[in-house]
PDB file of C-alpha atoms in Angstrom:
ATOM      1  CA  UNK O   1     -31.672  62.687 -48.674  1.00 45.00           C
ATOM      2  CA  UNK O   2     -28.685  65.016 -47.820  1.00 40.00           C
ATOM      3  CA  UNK O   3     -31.378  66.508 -44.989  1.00 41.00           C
ATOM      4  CA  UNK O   4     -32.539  62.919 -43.787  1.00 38.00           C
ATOM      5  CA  UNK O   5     -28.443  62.631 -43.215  1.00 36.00           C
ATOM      6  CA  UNK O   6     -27.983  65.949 -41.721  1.00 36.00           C
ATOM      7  CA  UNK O   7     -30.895  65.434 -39.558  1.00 40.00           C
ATOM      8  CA  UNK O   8     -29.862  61.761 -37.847  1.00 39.00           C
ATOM      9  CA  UNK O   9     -26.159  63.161 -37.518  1.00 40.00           C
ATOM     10  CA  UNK O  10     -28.151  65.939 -35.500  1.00 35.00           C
ATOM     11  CA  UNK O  11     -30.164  63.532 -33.285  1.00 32.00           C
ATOM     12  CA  UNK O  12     -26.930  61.297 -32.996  1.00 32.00           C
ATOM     13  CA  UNK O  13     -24.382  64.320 -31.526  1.00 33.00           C
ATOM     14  CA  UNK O  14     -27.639  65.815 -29.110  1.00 33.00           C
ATOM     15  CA  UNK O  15     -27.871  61.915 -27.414  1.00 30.00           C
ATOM     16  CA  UNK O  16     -24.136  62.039 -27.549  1.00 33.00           C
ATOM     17  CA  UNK O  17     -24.348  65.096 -25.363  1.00 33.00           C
ATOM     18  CA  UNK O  18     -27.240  64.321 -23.215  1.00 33.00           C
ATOM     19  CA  UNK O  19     -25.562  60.969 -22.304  1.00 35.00           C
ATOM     20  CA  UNK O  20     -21.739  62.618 -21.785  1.00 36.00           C
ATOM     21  CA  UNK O  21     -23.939  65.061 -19.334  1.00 40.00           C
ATOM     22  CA  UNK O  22     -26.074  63.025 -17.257  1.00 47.00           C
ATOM     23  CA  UNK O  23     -23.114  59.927 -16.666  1.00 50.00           C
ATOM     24  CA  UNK O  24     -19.588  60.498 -15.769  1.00 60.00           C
ATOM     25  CA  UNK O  25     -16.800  59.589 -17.097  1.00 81.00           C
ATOM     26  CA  UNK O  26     -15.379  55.703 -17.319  1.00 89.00           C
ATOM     27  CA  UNK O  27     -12.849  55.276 -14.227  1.00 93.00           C
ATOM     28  CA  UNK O  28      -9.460  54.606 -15.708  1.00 94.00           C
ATOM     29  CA  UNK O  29      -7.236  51.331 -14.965  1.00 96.00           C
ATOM     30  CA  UNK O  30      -6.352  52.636 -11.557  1.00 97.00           C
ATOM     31  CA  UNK O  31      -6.741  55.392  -9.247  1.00 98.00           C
ATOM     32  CA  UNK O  32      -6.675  56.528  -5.729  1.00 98.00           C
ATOM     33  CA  UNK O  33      -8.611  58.547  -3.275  1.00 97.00           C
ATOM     34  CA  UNK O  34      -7.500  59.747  -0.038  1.00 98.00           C
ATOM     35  CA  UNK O  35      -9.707  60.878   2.499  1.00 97.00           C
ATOM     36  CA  UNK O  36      -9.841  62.483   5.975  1.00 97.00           C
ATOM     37  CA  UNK O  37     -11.905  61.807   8.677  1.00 95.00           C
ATOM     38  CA  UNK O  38     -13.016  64.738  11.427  1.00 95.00           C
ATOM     39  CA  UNK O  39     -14.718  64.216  15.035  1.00 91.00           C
ATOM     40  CA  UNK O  40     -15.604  67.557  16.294  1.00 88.00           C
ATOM     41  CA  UNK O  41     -12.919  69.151  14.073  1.00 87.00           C
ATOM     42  CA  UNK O  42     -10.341  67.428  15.457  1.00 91.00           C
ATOM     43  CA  UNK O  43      -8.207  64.883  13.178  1.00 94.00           C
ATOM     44  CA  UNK O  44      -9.904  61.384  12.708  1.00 93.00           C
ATOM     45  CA  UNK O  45      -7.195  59.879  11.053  1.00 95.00           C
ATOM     46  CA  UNK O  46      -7.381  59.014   7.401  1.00 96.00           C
ATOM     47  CA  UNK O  47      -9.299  56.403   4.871  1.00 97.00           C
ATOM     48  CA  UNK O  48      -7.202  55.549   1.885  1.00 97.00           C
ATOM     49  CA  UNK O  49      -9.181  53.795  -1.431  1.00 98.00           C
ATOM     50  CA  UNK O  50      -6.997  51.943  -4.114  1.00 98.00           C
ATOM     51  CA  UNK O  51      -8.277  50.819  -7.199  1.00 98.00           C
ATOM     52  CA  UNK O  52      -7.349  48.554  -9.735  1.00 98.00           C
ATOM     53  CA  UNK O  53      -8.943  47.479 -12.918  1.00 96.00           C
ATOM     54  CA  UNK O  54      -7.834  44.304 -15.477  1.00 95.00           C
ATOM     55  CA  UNK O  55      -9.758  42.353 -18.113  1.00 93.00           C
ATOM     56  CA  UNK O  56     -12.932  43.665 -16.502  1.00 94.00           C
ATOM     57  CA  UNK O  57     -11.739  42.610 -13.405  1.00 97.00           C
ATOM     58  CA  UNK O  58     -11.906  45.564 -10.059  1.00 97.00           C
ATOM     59  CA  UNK O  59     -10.150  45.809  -7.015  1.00 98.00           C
ATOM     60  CA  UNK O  60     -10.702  48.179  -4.563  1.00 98.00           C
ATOM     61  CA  UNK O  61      -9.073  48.081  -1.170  1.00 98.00           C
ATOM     62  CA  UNK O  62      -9.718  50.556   1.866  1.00 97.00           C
ATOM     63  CA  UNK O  63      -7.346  50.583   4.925  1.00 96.00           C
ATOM     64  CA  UNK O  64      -8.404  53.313   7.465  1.00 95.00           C
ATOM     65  CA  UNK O  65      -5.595  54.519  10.432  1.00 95.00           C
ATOM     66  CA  UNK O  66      -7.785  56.580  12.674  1.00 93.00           C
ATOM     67  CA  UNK O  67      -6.501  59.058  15.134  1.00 92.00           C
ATOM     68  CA  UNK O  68      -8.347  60.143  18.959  1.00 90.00           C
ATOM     69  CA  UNK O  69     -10.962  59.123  19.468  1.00 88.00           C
ATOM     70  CA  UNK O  70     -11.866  57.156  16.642  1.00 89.00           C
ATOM     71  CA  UNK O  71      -9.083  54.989  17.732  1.00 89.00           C
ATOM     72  CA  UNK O  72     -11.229  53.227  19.975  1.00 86.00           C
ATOM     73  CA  UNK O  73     -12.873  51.327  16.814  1.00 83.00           C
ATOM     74  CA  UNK O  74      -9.404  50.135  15.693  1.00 86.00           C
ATOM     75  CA  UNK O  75      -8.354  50.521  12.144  1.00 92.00           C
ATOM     76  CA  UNK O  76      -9.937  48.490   9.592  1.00 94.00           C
ATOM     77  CA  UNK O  77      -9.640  46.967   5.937  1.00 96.00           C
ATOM     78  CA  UNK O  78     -12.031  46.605   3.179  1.00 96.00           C
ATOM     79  CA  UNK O  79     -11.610  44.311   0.186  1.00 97.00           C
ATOM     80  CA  UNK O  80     -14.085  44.076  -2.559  1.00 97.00           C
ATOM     81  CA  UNK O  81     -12.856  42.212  -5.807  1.00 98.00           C
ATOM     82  CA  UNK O  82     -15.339  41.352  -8.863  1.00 97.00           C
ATOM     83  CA  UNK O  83     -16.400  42.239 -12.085  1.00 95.00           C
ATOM     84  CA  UNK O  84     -16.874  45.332 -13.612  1.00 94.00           C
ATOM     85  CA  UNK O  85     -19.191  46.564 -16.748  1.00 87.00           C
ATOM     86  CA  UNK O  86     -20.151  49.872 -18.537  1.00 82.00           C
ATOM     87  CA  UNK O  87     -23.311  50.234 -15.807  1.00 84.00           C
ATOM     88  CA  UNK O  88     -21.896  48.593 -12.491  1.00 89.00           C
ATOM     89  CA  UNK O  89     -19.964  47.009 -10.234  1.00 94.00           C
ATOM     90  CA  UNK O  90     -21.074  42.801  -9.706  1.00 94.00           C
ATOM     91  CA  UNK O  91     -19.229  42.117  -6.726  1.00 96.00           C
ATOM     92  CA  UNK O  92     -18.372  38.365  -5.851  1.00 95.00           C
ATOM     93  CA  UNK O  93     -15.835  38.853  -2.814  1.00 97.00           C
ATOM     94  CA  UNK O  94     -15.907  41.323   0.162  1.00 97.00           C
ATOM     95  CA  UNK O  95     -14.053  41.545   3.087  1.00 96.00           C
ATOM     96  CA  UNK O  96     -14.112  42.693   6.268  1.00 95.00           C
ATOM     97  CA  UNK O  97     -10.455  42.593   8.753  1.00 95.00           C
ATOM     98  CA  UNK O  98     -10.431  44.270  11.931  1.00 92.00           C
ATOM     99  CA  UNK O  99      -7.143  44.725  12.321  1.00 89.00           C
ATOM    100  CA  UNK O 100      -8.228  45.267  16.334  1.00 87.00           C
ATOM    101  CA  UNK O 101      -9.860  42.049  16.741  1.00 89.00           C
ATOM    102  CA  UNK O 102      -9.525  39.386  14.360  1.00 89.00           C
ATOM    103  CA  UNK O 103     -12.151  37.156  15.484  1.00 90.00           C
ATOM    104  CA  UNK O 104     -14.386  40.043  14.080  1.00 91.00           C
ATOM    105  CA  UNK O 105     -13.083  39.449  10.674  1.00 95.00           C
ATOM    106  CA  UNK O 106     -16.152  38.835   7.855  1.00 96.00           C
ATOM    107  CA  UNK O 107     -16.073  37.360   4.676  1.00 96.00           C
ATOM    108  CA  UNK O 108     -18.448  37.359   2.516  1.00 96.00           C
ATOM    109  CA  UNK O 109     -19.513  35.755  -1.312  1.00 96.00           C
ATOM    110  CA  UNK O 110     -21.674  36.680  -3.628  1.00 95.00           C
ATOM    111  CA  UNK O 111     -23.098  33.662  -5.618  1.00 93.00           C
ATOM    112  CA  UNK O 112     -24.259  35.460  -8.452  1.00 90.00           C
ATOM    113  CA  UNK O 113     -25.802  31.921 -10.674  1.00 90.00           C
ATOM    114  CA  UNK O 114     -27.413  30.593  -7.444  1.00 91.00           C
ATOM    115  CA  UNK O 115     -28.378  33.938  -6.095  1.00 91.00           C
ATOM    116  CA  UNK O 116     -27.255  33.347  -2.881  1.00 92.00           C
ATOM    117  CA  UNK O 117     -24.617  35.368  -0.032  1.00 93.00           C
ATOM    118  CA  UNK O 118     -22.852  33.442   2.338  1.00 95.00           C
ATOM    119  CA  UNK O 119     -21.259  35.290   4.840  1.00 94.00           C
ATOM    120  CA  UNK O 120     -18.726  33.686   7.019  1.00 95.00           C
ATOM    121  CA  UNK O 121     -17.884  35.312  11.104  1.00 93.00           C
ATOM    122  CA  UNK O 122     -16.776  33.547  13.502  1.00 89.00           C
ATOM    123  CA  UNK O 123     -16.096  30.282  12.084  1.00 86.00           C
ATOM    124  CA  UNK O 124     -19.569  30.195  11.504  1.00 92.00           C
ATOM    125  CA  UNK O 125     -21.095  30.542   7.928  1.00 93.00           C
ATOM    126  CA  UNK O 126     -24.714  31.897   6.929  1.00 92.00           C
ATOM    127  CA  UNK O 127     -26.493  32.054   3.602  1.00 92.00           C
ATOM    128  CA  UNK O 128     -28.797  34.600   2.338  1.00 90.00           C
ATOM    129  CA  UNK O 129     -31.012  35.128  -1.083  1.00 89.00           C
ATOM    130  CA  UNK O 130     -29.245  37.585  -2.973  1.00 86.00           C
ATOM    131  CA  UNK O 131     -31.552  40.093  -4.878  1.00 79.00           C
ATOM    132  CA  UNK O 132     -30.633  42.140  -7.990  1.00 77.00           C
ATOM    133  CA  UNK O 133     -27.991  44.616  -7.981  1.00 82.00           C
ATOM    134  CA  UNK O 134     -26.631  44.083  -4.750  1.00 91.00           C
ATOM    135  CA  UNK O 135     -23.582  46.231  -3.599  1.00 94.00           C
ATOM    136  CA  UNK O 136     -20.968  45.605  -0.924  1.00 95.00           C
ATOM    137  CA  UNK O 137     -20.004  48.589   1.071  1.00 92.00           C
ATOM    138  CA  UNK O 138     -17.347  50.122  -0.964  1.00 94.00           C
ATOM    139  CA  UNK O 139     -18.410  49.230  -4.325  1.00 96.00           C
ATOM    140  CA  UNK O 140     -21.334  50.956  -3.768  1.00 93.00           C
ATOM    141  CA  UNK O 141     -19.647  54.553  -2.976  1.00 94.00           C
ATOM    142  CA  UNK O 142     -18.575  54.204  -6.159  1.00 95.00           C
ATOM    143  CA  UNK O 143     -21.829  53.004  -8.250  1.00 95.00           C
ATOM    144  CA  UNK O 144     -22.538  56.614  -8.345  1.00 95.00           C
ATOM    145  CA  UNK O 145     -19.906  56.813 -10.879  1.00 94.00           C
ATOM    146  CA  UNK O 146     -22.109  54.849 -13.396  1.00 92.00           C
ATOM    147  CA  UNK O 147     -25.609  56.520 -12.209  1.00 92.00           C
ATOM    148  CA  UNK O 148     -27.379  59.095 -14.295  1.00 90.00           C
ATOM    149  CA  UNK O 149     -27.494  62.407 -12.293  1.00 91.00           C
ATOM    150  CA  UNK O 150     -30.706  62.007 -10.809  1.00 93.00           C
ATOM    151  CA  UNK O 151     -32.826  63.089  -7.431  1.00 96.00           C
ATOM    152  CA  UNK O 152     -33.121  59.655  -5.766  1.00 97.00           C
ATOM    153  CA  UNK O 153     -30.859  56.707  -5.498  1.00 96.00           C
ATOM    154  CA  UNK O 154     -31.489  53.063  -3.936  1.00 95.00           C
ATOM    155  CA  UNK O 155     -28.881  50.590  -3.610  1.00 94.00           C
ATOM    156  CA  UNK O 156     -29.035  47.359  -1.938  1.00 93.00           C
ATOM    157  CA  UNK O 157     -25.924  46.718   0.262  1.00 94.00           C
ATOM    158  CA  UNK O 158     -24.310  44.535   2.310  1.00 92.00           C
ATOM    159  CA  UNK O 159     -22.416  45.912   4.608  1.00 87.00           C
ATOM    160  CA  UNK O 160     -20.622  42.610   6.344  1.00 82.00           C
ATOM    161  CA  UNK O 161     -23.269  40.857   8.374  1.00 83.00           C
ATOM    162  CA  UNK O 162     -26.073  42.678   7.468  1.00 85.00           C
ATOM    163  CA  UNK O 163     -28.236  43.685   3.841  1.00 89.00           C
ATOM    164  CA  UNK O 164     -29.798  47.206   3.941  1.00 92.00           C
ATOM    165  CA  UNK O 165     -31.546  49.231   1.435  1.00 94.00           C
ATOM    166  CA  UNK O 166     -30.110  52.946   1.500  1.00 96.00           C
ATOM    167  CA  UNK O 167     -32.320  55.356  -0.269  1.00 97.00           C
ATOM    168  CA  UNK O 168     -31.058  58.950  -1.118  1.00 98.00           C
ATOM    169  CA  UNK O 169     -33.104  62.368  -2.056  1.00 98.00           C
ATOM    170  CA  UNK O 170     -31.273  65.350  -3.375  1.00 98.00           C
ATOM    171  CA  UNK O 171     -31.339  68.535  -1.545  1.00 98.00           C
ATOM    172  CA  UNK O 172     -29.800  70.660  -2.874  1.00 97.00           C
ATOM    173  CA  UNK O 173     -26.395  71.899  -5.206  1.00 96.00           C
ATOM    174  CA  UNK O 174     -23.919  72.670  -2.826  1.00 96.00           C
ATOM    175  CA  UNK O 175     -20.306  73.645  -3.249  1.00 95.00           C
ATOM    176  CA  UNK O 176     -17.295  71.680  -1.348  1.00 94.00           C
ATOM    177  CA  UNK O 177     -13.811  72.955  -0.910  1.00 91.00           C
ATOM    178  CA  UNK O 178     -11.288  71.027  -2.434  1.00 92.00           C
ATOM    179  CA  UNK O 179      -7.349  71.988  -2.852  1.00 91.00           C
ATOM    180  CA  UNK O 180      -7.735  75.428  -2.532  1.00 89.00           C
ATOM    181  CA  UNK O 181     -11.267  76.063  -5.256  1.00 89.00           C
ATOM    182  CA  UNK O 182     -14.634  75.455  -4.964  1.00 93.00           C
ATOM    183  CA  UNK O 183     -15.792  72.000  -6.389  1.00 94.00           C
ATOM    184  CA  UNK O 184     -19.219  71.612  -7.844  1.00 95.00           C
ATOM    185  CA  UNK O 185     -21.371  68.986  -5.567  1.00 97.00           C
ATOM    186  CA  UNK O 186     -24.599  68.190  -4.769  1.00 97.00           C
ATOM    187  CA  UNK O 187     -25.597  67.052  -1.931  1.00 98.00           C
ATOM    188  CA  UNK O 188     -28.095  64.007  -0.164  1.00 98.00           C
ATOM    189  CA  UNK O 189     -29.733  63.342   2.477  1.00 98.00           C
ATOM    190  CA  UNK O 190     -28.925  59.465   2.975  1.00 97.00           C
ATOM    191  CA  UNK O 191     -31.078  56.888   5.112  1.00 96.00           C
ATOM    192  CA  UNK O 192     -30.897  53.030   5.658  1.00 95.00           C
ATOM    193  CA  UNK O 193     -34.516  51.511   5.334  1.00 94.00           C
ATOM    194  CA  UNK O 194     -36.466  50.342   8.321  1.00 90.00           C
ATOM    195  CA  UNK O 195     -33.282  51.835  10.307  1.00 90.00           C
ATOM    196  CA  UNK O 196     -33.917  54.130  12.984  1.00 88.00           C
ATOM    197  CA  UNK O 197     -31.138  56.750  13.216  1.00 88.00           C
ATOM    198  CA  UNK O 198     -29.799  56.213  10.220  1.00 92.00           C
ATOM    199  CA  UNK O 199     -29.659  60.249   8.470  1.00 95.00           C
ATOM    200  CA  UNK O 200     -26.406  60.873   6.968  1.00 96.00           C
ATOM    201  CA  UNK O 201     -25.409  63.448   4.343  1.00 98.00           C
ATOM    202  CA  UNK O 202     -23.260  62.809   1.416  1.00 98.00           C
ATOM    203  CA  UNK O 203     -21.725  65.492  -1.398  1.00 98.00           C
ATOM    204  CA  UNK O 204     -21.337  63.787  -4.351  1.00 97.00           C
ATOM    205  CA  UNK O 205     -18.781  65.687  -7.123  1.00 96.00           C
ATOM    206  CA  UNK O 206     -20.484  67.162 -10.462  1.00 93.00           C
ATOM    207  CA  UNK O 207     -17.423  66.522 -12.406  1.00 91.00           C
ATOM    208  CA  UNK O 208     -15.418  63.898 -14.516  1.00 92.00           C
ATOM    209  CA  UNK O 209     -16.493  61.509 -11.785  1.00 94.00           C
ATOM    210  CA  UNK O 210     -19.223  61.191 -10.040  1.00 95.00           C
ATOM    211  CA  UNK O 211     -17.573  60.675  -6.520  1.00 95.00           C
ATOM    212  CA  UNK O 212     -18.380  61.455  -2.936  1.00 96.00           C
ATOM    213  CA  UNK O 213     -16.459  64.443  -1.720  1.00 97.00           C
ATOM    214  CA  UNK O 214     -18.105  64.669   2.022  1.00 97.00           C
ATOM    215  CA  UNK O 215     -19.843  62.528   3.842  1.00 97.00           C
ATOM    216  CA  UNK O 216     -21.522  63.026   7.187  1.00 96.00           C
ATOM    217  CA  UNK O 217     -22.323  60.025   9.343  1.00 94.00           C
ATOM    218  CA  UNK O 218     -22.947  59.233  13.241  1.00 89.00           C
ATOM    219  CA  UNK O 219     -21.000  56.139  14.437  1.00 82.00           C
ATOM    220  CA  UNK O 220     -23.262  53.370  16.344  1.00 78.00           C
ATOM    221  CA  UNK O 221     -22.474  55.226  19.896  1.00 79.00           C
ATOM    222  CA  UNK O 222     -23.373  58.789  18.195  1.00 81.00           C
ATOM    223  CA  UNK O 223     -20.640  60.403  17.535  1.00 86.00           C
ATOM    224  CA  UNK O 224     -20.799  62.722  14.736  1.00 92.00           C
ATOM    225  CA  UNK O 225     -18.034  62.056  12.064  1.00 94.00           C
ATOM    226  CA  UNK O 226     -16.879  63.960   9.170  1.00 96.00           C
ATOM    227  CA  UNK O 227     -15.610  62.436   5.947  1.00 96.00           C
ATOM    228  CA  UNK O 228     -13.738  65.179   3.837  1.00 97.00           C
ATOM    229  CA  UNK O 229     -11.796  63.668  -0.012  1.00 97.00           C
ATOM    230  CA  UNK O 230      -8.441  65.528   0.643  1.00 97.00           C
ATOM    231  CA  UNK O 231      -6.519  64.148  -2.447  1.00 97.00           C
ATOM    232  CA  UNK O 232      -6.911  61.592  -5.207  1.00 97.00           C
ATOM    233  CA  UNK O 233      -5.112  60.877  -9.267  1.00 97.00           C
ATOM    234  CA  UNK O 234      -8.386  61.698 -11.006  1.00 96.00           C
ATOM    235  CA  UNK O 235      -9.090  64.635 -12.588  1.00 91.00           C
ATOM    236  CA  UNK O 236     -11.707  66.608 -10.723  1.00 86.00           C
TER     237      UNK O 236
END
């Protein structure tokens, strides 16, 4: 009997570990992330991610004040609000401001029971089917969070106007430096299905939390940009 015990408290603590090893941690209440963008090497200005969590309840909100020529794109600001769970984000508002041209402004809403989007732009409004496990843009930097560590990813995501499919493959471990040491990261190649062009590269942290640390990207005219996490309240 005492070994039947000894044995399950065995099996019990190794699934324990497995799980605490292949998931990160649980974000806490609130946090922030501050990132830098590059063009050529030259300062791109800087993306900063707030995050708030209450009665299973997120908000995050991104405001971006670009620099050069980046400028030309005019600063923006994300919102995505909804509901939060032990294995995802379930997003029911995201939106969209150009703070450059406010006519560009999108809005969209996630009708989870009726499994519909409508996205509003331009004082017009358009409805789509929404499938399983969609994302909104920034949500979905952050699903990694609650993804086992893994070779492949595909999220569904809508990105304003549009819903893509982006599909990751690990290539390799690859360390980023962070505030002067060498952060553990591995890194994927990124592309959007049925989307010509669409290669970009993202490091995603092997730490407490799963987080990109680096992200590569080309902007719709082809300019290279560089995405670098330069500070954030979570323990990395």
């Amino acid at each position: 009997m005492i070994h039947k015990l000894l044995s399950a408290r065995l099996f019990f603590l190794v699934f324990l570990f497995l799980s605490s090893a292949s998931i990160a941690s649980n974000f806490p209440k609130s946090f922030f992330i501050k990132y830098q963008a590059f063009q050529l090497e030259q300062d791109g200005g800087l993306i900063d991610i707030n995050y708030t969590e209450k009665y299973n309840l997120y908000s995050i909100i991104a405001k971006t004040e670009f620099k050069g020529i980046l400028k030309i794109f005019g600063d923006r600001e994300f919102i995505s609000e909804g509901i939060i769970d032990i294995k995802q984000f379930k997003p029911y508002n995201f939106e969209h401001k150009n703070k450059l041209n406010e006519n560009k402004n999108i809005h969209v809403k996630f009708h989870h029971d009726k499994k519909k989007l409508s996205v509003s732009y331009k004082k017009s409004i358009k409805e789509y089917d929404l499938g399983e496990d969609y994302q909104d843009l920034l949500s979905f930097l952050l699903q990694f969070n609650f993804e086992e560590k893994k070779d492949n990813y595909k999220f569904n995501v809508v990105e304003g106007r549009r819903l893509n499919t982006y599909i990751y493959k690990k290539l390799k471990n690859q360390p980023i430096h962070y505030k002067g040491f060498q952060l553990n990261a591995d890194l994927f190649e990124g592309n959007i299905e049925d989307r010509k062009n669409s290669t970009h590269y993202i490091w995603l942290a092997n730490s407490k939390y799963r987080l990109p640390i680096k992200i590569k990207v080309k902007t719709k005219v082809g300019l290279p940009v560089e995405i670098k996490m330069i500070d954030t309240n979570l323990e990395m």
